[in-house]
CSV table of C-alpha atoms in Angstrom, one decimal:
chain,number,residue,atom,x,y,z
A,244,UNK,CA,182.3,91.4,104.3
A,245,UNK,CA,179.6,89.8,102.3
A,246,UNK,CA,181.7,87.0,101.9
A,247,UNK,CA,182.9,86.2,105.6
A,248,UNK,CA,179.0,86.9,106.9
A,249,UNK,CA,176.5,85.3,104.2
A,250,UNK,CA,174.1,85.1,106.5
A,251,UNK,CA,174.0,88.2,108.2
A,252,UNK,CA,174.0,90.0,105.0
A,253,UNK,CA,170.9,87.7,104.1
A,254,UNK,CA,169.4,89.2,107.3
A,255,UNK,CA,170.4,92.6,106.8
A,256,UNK,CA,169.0,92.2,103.1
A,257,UNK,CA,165.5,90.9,104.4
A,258,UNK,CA,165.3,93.4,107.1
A,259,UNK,CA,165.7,96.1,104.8
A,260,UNK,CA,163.1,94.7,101.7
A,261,UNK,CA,160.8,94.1,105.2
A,262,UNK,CA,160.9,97.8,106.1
A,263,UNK,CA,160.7,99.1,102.2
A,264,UNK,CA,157.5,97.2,101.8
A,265,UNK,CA,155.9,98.2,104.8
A,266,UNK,CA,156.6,101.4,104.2
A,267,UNK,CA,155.1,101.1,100.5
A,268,UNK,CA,151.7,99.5,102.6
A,269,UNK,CA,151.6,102.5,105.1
A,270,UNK,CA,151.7,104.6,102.3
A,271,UNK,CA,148.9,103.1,99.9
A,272,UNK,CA,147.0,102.3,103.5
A,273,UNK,CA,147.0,106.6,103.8
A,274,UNK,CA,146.3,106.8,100.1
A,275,UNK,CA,143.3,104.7,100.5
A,276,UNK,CA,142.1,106.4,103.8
A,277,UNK,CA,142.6,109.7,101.8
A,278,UNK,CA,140.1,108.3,99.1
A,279,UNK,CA,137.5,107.3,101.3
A,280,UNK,CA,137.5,110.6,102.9
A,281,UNK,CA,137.2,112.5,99.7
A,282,UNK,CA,134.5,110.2,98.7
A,283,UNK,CA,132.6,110.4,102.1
A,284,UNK,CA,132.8,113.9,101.3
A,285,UNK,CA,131.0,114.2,98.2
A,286,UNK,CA,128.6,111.5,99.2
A,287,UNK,CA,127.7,114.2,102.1
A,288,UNK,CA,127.8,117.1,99.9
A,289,UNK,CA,125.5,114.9,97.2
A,290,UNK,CA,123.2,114.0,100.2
A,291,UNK,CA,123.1,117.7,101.8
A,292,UNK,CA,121.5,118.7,98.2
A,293,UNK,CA,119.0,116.4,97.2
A,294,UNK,CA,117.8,117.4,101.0
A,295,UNK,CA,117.9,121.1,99.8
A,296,UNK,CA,116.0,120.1,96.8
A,297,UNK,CA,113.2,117.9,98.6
A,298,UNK,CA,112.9,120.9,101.1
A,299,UNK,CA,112.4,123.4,98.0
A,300,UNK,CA,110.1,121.2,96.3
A,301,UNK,CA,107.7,120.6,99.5
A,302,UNK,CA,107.6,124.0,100.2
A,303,UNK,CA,107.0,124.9,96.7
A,304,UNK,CA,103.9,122.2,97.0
A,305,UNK,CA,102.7,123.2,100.7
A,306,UNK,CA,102.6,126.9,99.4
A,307,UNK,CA,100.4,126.1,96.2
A,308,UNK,CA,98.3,123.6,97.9
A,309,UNK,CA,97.8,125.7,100.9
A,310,UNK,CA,96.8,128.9,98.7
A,311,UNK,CA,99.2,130.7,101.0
A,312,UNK,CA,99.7,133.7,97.9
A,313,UNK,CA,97.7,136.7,97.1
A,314,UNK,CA,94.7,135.7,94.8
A,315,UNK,CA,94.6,132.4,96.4
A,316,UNK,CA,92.1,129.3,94.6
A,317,UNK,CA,89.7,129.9,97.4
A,318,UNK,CA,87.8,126.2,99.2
A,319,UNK,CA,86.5,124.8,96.2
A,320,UNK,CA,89.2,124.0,94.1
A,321,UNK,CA,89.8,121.3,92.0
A,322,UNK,CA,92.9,119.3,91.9
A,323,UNK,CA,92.7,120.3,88.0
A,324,UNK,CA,93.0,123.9,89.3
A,325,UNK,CA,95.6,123.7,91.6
A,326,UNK,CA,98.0,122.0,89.4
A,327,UNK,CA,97.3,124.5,86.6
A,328,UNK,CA,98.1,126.9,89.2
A,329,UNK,CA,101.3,125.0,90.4
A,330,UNK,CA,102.7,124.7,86.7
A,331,UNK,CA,102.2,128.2,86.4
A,332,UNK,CA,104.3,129.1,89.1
A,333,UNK,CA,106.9,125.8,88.6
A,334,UNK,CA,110.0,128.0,86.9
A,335,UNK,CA,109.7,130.7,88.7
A,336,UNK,CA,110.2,129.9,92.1
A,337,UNK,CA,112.5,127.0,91.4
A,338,UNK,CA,114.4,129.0,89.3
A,339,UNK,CA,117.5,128.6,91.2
A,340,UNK,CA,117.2,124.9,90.9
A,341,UNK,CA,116.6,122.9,87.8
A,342,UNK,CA,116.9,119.8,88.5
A,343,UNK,CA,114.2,120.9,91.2
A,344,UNK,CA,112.1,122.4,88.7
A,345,UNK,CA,112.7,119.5,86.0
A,346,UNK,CA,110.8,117.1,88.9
A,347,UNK,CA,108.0,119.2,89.7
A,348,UNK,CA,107.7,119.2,86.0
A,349,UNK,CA,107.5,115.7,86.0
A,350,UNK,CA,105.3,115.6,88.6
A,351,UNK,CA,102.8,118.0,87.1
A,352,UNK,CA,102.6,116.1,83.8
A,353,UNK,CA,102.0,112.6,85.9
A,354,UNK,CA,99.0,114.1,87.6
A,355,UNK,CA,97.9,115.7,84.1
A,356,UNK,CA,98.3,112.0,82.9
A,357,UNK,CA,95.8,111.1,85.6
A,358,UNK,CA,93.8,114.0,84.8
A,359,UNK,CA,93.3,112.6,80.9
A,360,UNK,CA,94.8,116.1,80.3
A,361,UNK,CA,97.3,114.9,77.7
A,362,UNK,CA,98.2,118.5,76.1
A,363,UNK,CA,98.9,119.5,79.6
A,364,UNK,CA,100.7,116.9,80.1
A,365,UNK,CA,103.1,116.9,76.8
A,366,UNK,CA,104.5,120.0,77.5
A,367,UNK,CA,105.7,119.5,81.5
A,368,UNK,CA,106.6,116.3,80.2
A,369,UNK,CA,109.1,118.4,77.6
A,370,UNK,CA,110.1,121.0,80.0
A,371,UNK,CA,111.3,118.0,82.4
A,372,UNK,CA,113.5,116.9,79.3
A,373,UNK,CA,115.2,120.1,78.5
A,374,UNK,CA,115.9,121.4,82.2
A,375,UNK,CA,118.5,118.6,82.9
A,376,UNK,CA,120.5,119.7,80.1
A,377,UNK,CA,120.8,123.3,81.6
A,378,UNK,CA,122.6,122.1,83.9
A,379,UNK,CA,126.0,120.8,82.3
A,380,UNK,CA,127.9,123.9,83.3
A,381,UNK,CA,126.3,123.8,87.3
A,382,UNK,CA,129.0,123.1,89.9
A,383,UNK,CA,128.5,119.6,91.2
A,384,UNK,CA,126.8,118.2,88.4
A,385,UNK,CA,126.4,114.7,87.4
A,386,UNK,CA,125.5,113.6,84.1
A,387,UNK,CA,123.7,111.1,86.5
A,388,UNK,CA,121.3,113.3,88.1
A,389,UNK,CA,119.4,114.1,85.2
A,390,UNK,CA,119.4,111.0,83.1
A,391,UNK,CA,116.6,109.8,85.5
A,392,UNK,CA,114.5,112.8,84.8
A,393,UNK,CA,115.2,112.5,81.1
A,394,UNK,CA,114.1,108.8,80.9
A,395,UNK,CA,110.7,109.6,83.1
A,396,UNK,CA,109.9,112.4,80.4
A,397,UNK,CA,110.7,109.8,77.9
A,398,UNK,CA,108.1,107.6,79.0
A,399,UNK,CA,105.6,110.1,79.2
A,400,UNK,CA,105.8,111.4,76.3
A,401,UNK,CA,105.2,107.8,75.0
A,402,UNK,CA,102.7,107.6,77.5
A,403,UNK,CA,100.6,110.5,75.9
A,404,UNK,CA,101.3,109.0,72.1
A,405,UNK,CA,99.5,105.9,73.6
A,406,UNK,CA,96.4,107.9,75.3
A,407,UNK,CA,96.5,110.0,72.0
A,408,UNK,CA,96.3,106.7,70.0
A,409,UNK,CA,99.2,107.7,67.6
A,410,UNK,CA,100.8,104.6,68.8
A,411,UNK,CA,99.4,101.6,68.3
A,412,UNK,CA,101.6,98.6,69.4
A,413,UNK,CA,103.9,98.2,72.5
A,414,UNK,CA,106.7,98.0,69.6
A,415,UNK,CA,105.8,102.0,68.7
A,416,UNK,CA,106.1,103.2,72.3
A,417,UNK,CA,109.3,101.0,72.7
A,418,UNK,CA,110.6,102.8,69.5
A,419,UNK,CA,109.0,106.2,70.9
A,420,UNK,CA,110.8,105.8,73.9
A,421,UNK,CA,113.9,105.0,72.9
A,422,UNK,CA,114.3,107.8,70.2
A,423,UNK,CA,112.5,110.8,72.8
A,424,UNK,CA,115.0,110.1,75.8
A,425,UNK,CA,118.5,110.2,73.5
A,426,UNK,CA,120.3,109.5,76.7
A,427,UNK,CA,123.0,107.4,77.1
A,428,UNK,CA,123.0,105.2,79.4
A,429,UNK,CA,125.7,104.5,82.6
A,430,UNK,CA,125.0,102.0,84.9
A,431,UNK,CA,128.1,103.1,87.0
């Protein structure tokens, strides 16, 4: 048959590599639709927590600032007072969230910074180091998520070497830095 119809074989032959590779496209097309989905999905579920978090983390603020607790700081407060008061409270109401927790740390130390209240300052600045690492065996966690909190601690801590004078050149706090946030780092 192949001999008396060349060409109609030929056709026959095309037709069918024709409808083998579109069916190979229609399938890698559904693959890749599939994959966008899934990572819609967890770009969703990522945004629907850092949400959650911002929402713990202002209400955690509002309440402390706002005095809204028994014994509250009364009118005149300092700002010194209220974040003593905040740092106090910082693990255990955000407890249930330490990456959470690790920021507020980070934010406490930053306004001790301002404060010239190194000591203060040093240990939020540790705590914000450490609580990332609790989190390895969270559900949903990204090594990602805490490397920026790491590398913020990092550079306070340096920070308060330099106010402390213990480091004297830009080389020291470089080399301070580098040593105190032991992450790696992933651009991807």
């Amino acid at each position: 048959a192949v001999r008396r119809n060349p060409v109609v074989f030929a056709e026959l032959a095309l037709l069918l590599l024709s409808m083998t590779t579109a069916i190979v496209l229609v399938s890698l097309s559904r693959q890749e639709a599939h994959q966008s989905n899934l990572t819609a999905q967890l770009e969703a579920s990522a945004a629907a927590r850092e949400a959650a978090r911002a929402e713990r983390m202002l209400a955690f603020l509002t309440d402390v600032l706002s005095a809204n607790h028994p014994g509250g700081l009364g009118k005149d407060v300092t700002v010194g007072d209220a974040v003593t008061e905040a740092a106090a409270r910082i693990d255990a109401e955000l407890a249930s969230d330490p990456l959470a927790a690790a920021l507020m740390h980070l934010s406490i130390a930053e306004t001790f910074i301002a404060l010239a209240d190194v000591e203060d300052a040093r240990l939020h600045f540790q705590r914000a180091r450490e609580l990332p690492r609790t989190l390895e065996s969270t559900p949903n966690y990204s090594p990602r998520d805490g490397r920026g909190v790491e590398r913020r601690a990092a550079v306070g801590l340096a920070q308060c070497q330099l106010m402390e004078g213990k480091l004297f050149e830009f080389d020291g706090a470089i080399k301070f830095f580098l040593s105190a946030s032991a992450v790696d780092v992933d651009t991807t």
